[in-house]
Coordinates of C-alpha atoms and ligand atoms in Angstrom, one line a residue:
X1 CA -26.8 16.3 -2.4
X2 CA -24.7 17.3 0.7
X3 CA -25.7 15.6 3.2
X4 CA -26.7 17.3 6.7
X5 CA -23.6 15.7 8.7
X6 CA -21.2 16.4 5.1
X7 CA -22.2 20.1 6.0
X8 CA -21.8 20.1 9.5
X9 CA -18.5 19.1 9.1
X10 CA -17.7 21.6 6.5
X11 CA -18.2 24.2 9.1
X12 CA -16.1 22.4 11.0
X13 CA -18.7 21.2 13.6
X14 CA -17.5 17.2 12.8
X15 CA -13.9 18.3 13.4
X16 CA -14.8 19.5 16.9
X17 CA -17.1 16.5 17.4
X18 CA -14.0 14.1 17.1
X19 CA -11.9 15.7 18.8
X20 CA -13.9 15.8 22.2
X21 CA -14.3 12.1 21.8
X22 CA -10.6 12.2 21.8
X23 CA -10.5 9.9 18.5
X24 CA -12.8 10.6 15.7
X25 CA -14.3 7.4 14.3
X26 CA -14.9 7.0 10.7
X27 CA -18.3 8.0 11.5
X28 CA -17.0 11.6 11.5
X29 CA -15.7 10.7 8.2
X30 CA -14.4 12.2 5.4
X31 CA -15.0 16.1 5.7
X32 CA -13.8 16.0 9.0
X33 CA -10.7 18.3 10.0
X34 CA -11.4 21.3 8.0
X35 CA -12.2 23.5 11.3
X36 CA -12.4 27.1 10.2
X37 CA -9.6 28.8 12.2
X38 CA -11.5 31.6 14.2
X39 CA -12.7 34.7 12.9
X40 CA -12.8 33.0 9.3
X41 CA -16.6 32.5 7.9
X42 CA -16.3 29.1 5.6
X43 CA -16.6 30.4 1.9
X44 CA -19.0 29.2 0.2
X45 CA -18.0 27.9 -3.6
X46 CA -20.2 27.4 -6.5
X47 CA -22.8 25.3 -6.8
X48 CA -24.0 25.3 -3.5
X49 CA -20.3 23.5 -2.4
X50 CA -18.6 24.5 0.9
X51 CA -15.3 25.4 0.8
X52 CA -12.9 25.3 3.7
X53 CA -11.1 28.6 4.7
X54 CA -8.1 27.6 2.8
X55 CA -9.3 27.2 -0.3
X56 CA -8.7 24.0 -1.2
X57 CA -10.9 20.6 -2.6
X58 CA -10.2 17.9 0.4
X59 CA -9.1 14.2 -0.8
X60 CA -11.9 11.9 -0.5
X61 CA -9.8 8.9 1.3
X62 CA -11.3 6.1 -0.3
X63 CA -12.9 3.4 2.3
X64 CA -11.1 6.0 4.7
X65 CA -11.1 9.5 6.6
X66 CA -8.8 12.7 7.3
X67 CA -7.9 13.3 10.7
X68 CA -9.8 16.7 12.6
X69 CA -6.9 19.3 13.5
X70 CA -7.4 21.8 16.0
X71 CA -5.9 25.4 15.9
X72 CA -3.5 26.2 18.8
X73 CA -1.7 29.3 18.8
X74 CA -1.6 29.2 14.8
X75 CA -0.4 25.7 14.7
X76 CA -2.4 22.7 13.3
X77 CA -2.4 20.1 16.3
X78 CA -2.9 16.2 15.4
X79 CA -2.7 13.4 17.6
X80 CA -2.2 10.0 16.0
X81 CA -2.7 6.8 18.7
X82 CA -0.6 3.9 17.0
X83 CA -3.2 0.8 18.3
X84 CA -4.6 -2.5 17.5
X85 CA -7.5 -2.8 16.2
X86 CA -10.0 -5.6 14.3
X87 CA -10.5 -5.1 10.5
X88 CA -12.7 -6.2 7.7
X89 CA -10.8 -6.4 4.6
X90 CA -14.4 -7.4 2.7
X91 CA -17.3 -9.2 4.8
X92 CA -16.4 -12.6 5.4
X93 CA -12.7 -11.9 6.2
X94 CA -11.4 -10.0 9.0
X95 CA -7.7 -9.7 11.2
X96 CA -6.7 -8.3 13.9
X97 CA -4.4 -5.6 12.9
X98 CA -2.5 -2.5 13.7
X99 CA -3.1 0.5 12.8
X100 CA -3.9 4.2 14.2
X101 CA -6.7 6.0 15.7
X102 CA -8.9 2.8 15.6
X103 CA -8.6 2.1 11.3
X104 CA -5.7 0.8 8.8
X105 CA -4.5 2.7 6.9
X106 CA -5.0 5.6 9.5
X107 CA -6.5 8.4 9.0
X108 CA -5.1 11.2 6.1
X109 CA -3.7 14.2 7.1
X110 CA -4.2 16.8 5.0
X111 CA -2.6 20.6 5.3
X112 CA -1.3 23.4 3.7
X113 CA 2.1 24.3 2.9
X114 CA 3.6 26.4 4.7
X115 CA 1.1 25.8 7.7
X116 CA 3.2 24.9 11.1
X117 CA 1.9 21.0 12.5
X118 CA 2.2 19.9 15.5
X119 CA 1.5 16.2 15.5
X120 CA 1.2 14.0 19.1
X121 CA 2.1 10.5 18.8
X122 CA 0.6 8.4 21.4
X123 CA 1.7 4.5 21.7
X124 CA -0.7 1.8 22.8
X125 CA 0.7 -1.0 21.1
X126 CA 2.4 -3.8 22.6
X127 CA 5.7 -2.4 21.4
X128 CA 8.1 0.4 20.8
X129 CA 6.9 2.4 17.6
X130 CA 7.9 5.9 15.8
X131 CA 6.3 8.0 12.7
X132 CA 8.5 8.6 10.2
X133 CA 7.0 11.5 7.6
X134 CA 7.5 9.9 4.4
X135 CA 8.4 12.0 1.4
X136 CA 8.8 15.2 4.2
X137 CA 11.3 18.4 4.1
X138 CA 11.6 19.0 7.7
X139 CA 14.2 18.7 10.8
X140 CA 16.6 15.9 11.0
X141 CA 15.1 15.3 14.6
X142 CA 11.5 14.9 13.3
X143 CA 12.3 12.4 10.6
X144 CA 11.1 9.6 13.2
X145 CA 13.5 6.9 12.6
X146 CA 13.8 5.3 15.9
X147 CA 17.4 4.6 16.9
X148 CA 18.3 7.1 14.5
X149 CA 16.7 10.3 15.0
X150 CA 14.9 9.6 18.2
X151 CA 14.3 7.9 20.9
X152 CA 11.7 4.5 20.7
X153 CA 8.1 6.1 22.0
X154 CA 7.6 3.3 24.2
X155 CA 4.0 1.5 25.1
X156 CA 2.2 4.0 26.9
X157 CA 4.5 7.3 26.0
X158 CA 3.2 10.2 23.5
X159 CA 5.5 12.2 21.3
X160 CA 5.5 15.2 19.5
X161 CA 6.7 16.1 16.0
X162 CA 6.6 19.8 15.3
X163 CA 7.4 21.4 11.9
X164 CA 6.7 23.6 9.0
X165 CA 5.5 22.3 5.8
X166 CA 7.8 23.7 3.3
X167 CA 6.7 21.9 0.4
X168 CA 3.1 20.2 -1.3
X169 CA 2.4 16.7 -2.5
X170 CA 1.2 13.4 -1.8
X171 CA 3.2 12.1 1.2
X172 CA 2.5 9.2 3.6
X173 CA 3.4 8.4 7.1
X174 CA 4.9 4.9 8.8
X175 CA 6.7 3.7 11.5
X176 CA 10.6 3.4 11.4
X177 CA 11.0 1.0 14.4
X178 CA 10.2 -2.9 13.5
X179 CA 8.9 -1.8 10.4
X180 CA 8.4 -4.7 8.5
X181 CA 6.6 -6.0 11.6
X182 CA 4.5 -2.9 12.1
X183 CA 4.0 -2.0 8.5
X184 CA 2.9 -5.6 7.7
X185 CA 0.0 -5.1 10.2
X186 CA -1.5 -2.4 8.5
X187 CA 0.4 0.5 10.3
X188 CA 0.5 3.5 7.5
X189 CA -1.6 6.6 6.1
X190 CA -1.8 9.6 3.6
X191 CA -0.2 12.9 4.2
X192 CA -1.4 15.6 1.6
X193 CA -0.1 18.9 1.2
X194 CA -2.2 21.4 -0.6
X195 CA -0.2 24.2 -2.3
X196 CA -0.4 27.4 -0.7
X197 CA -0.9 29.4 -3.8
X198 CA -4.0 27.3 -4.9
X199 CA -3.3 25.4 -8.2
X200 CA -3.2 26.8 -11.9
X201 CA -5.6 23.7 -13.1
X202 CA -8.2 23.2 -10.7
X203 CA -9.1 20.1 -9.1
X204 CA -13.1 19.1 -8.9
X205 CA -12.6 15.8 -7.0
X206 CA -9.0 14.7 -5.5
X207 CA -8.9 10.9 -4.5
X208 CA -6.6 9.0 -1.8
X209 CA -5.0 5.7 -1.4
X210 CA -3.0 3.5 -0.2
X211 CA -1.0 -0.3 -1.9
X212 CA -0.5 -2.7 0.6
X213 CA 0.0 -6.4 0.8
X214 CA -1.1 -8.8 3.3
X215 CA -0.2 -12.6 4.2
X216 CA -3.5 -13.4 5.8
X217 CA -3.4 -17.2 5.6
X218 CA -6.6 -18.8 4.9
X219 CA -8.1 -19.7 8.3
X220 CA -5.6 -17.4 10.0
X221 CA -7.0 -14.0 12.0
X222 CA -3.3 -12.4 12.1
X223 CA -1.1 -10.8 9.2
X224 CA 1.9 -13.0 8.8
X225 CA 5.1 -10.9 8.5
X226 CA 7.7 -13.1 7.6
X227 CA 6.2 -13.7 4.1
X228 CA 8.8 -11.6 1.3
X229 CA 5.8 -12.6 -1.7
X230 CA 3.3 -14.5 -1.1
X231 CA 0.4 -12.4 -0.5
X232 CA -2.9 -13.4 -0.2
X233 CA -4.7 -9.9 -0.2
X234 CA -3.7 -6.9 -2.3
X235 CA -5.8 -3.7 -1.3
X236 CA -6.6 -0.1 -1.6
X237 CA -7.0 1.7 1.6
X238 CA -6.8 -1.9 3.2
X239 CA -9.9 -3.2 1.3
X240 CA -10.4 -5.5 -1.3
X241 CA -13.2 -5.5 -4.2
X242 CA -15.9 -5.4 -4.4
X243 CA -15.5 -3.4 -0.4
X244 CA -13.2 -0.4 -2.3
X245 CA -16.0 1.8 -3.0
X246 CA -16.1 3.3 -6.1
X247 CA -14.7 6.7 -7.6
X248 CA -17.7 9.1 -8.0
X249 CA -17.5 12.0 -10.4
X250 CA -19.7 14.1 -12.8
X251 CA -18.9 13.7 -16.6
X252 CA -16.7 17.1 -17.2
X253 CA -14.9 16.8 -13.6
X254 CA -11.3 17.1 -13.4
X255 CA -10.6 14.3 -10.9
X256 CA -6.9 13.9 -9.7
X257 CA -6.2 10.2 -7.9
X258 CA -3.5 10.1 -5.8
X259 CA -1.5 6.5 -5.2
X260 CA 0.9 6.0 -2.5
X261 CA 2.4 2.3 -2.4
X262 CA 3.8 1.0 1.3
X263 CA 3.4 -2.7 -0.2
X264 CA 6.1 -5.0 -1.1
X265 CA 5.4 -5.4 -5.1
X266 CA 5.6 -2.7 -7.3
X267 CA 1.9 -2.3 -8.9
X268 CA 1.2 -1.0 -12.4
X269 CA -2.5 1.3 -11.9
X270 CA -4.4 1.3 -15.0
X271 CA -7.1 3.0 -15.9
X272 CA -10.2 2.6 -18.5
X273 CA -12.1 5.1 -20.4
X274 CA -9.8 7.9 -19.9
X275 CA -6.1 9.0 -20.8
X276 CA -4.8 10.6 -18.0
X277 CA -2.3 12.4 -17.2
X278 CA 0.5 11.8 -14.1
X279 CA 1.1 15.3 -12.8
X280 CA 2.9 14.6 -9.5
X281 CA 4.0 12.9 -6.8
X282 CA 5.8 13.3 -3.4
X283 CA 7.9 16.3 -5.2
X284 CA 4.5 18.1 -5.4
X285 CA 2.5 19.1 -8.5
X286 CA 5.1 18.7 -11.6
X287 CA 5.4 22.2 -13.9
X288 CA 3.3 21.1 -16.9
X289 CA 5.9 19.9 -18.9
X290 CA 6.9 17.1 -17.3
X291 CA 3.0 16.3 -17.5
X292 CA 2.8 12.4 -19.1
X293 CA -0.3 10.9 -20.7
X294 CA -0.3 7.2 -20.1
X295 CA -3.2 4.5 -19.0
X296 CA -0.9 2.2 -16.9
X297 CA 1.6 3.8 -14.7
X298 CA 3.9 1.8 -12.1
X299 CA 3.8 3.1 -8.7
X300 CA 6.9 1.3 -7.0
X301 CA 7.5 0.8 -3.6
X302 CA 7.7 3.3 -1.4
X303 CA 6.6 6.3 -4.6
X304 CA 3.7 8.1 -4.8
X305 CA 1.7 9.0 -7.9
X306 CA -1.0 11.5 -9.4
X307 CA -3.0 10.9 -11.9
X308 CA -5.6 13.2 -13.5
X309 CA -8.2 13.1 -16.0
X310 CA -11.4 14.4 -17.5
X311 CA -14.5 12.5 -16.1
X312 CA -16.3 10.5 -19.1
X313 CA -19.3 9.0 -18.4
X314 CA -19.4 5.1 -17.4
X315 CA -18.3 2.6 -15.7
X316 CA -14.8 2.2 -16.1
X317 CA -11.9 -0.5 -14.1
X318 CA -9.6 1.4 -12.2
X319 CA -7.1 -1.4 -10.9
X320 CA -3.5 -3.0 -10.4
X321 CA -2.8 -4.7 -13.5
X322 CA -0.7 -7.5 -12.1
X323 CA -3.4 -10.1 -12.7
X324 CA -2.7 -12.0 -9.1
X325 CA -3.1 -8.5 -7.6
X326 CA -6.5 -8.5 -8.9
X327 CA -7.4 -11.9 -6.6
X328 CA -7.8 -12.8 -3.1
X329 CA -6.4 -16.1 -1.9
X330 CA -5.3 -18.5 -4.2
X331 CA -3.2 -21.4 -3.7
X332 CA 0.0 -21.1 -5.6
X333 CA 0.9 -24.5 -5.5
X334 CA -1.4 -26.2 -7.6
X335 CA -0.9 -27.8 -10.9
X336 CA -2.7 -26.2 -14.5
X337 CA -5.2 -28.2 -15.2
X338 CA -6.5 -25.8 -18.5
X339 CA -7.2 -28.7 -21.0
X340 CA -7.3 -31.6 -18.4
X341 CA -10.4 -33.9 -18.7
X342 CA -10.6 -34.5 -15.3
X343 CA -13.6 -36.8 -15.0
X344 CA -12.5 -39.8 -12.7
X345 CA -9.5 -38.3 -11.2
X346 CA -12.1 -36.1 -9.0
X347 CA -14.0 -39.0 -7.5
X348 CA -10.4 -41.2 -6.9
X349 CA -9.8 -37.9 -4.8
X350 CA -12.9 -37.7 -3.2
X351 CA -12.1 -40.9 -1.8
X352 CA -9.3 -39.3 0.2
X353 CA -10.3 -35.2 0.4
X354 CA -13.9 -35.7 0.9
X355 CA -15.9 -32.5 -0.9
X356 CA -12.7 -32.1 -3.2
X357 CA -13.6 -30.5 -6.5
X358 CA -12.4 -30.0 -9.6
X359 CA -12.0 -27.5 -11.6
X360 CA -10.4 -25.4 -14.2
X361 CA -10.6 -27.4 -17.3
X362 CA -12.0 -24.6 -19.5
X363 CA -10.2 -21.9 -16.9
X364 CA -10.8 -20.9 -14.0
X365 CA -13.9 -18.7 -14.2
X366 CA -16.0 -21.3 -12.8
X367 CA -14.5 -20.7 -9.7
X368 CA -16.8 -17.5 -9.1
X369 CA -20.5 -19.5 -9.7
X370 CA -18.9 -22.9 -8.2
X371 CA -18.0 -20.5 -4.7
X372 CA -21.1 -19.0 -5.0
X373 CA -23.5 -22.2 -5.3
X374 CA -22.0 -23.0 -2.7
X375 CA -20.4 -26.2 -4.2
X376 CA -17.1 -25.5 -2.6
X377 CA -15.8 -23.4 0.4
X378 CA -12.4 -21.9 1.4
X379 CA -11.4 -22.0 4.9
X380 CA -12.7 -20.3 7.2
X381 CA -12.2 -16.3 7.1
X382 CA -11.0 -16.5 3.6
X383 CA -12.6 -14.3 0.6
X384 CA -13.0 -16.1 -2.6
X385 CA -10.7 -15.9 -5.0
X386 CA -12.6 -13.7 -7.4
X387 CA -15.5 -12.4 -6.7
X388 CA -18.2 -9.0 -7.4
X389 CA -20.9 -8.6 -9.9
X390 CA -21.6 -5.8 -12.2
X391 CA -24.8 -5.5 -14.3
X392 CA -23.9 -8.1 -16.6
X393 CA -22.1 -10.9 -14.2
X394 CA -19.5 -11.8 -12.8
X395 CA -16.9 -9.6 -12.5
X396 CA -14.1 -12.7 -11.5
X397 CA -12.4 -9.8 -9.6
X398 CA -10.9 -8.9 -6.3
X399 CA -7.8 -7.3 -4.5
X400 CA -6.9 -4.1 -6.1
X401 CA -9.6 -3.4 -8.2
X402 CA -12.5 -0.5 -8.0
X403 CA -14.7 1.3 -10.7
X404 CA -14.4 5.1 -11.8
X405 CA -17.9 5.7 -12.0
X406 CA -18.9 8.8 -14.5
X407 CA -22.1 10.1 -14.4
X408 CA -23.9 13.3 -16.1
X409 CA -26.4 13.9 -13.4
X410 CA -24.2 14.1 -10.1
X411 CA -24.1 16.7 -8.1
X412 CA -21.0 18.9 -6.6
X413 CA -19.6 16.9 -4.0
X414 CA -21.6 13.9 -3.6
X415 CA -19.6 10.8 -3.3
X416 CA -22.4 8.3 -3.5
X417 CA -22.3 5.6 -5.2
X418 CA -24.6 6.2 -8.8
X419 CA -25.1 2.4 -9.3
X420 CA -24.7 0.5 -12.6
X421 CA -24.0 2.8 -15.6
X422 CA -27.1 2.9 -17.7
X423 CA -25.3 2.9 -21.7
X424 CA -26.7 4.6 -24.3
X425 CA -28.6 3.5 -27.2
X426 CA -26.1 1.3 -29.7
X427 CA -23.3 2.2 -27.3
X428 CA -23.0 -1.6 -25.1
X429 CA -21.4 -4.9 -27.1
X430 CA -23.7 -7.3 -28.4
X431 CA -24.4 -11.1 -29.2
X432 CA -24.1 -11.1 -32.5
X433 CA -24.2 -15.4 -32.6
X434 CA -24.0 -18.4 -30.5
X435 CA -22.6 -20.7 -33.4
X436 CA -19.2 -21.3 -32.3
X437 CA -18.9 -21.8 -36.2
X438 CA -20.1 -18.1 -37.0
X439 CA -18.2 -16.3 -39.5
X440 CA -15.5 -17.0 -41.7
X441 CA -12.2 -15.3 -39.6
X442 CA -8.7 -15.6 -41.1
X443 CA -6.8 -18.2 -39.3
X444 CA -2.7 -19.0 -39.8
X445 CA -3.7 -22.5 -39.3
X446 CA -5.5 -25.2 -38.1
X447 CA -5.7 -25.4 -34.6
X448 CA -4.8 -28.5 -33.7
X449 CA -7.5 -31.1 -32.3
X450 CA -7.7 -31.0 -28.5
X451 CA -9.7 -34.0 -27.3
X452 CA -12.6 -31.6 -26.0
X453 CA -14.8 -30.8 -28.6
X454 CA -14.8 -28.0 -27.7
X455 CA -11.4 -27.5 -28.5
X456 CA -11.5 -29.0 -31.9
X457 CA -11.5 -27.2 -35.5
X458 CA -15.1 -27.4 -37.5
X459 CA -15.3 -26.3 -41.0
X460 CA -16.2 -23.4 -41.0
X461 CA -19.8 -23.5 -43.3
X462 CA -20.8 -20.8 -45.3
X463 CA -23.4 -18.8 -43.1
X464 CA -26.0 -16.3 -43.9
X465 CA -23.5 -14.0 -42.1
X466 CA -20.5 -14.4 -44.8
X467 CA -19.6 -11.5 -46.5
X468 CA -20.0 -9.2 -43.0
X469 CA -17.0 -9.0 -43.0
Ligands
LIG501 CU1 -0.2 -5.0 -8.2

């Protein structure tokens, strides 16, 4: 169902909100900014779905919002405030960070080719700062690289950037002036351009976000910026799971999901359940042809990707799948203690790290329950390493990792989440034993005896199940 204040918005009623508060909050969320220039009626599309007057399907900014325009003189005027602010990357871990109009990344922009912008850039940081439009045909003298192109807008100044959009495409914006610094507090957003002709293949739902990287120390409430790999948070949007909320579509939707990466690390998105296709990038929609199906594709630094696919129903991992990318915190310093009977060693260093536990024999996946019973605990302002439950358990997740969720009920346009997937008769894995001895499955050779039993080779008796196959 759309939602009183979704439809508001649509009519552009939000839009106006936020922008005589100055600075729309996330409160005025994601519909925000599609004000109806005058003397245009919003359309209204099928199934009960308001369209803006341009045509187009707004992204959905995941964890995130587009920023309100207002028409002046048939230019679209933004106004970006480069500030700090406090973030929550999940509960239980927060920083203070930089980023614009009161959220990292800052808000999307979203227009139309060919539309004229006019975008006010207003500095309250600490610092000299600029926007440089990533990915953007335009002037030399708007590029935004300060030094370069421009002079620093200094603490307290506002500048303007005025252009045409020539082009469409998933684009992003950052600041050129201490970048590293800037960018490695959260400074960055989204910059979509819809195609002025409409597309050929339409689009039902079109998703939003951002890669980054963060070296948030455990303990720490500040990004550290001198760290070249060591992260300790990998997000979308500037959240980690389970705080990315999910992607929301009805089974039949054509959902495009576009990835722009201001991180350090190059991140390889992979996606269950469906092929899909990457159809674009900051060069716009690709012609057909160039069209690839693939279910892992590498964003790298500083690219942009689309992907699309038909919705199938369930639940399925959308995520980076660098497998440290997919964890909060960890130390990187420790030793592997897979296969280590550790019984003794852990009370000789309890004698010297009081509380010290240990772990990992069998893997780490007792790290989730341990965390949870509340056996051990990070320091302070520090997210567990993995973490989020589905249905069935622990998911042992975190960092870049959300869930496509696929339903056959939802309606047009409503992006809440559907909650666990309920699977269809025969259709969900089953136990089909608990006798590690079950079955007879062709090995090479014997595995060698490990001193666990658990590691060591049984005959394998015949069962009642021989002959399954
Ligand atoms: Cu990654």
């Amino acid at each position: 169902m759309t939602t009183r204040r979704e439809m508001l918005s649509w009519m552009g009623i939000g839009s106006l909100a936020g922008i005589a508060t100055g600075v729309a909050g996330p409160a005025h969320a994601q519909h925000a900014g599609h004000e109806t220039p005058p003397g245009e009626e919003p359309s209204r599309a099928p199934e009960g779905r308001y369209a803006p007057s341009q045509g187009y399907v707004p992204v959905r900014t995941l964890n995130g919002w587009t920023l309100p325009y207002r028409m002046v003189d048939g230019v679209k005027e933004f106004h970006l405030v480069a500030e700090e602010l406090e973030h929550e990357f999940a509960p239980g871990c927060r920083a203070t960070c930089w980023g614009y109009n009161g959220t990292t990344p800052g808000p999307t922009i979203e227009a139309v080719e060919g539309d004229r912008v006019r975008i006010y850039v207003t500095n309250r940081l600490g610092e000299h700062t600029s926007v440089h439009w990533h990915g953007i045909l335009l002037p030399s003298g708007m590029d935004g690289v300060s030094g370069l192109t421009q002079r620093h807008i200094r603490p307290g100044e506002t500048y303007v950037y005025e252009y045409t959009l020539k082009q469409h495409g998933t684009h992003m914006y950052h600041p050129h002036a201490d970048e590293l610094v800037q960018m490695a507090y959260g400074m960055m957003g989204m910059f979509i351009i819809h195609p002025k002709d409409g597309e050929e293949v339409p689009i039902d739902r079109d998703y939003c976000f951002l890669l980054h990287n963060w070296a948030l120390h455990p303990g720490t409430y500040r990004p550290d910026p001198a760290i070249m790999q060591d992260f300790d948070l990998w997000t979308f949007n500037s959240k980690v799971f389970p705080a990315i909320e999910p992607v929301v579509a009805r089974t039949g939707e054509r959902v495009r999901i576009r990835v722009g990466n201001l991180s350090m690390w190059n991140h390889p998105i992979h996606m269950h359940g469906a092929q899909f296709h990457v159809t674009g990038s900051d060069g716009g929609r690709w012609p057909r042809a160039l069209w690839r199906p693939e279910a892992t594709e590498i964003v790298g630094v500083g690219q942009t990707r689309d992907f699309e696919f038909v919705a199938v129903p369930g639940d399925w991992a959308l995520h980076c799948h660098m497998a440290h990318h997919v964890m909060n915190a960890m130390g990187h310093d420790i030793p592997n203690t897979t296969g280590v009977d550790q019984s003794g060693v852990e009370e000789k260093i309890r004698g010297m790290l009081p509380g010290y536990l240990a772990m990992g024999r069998y893997g780490m996946a007792e790290h989730q329950d341990h965390t949870e019973m509340g056996h051990h605990r990070g320091p302070e302002n520090t997210l567990p390493m993995m973490v989020g439950k589905g249905q069935f358990g622990n998911l042992e997740m975190g960092g870049m990792f959300t869930v496509v969720k696929v339903r056959d009920d939802i309606v047009s346009g409503d992006y809440t989440d559907p909650g666990w997937y309920r699977h269809p008769q025969g259709t969900l894995a089953w136990r089909a034993s608990e006798d590690p001895t079950f079955g007879n499955p062709v090995r090479r050779a014997e595995t060698p005896a490990a001193e666990s039993p658990r590691y060591a080779p049984r005959p394998n008796p015949p069962t009642e199940h021989e002959g399954h196959g």
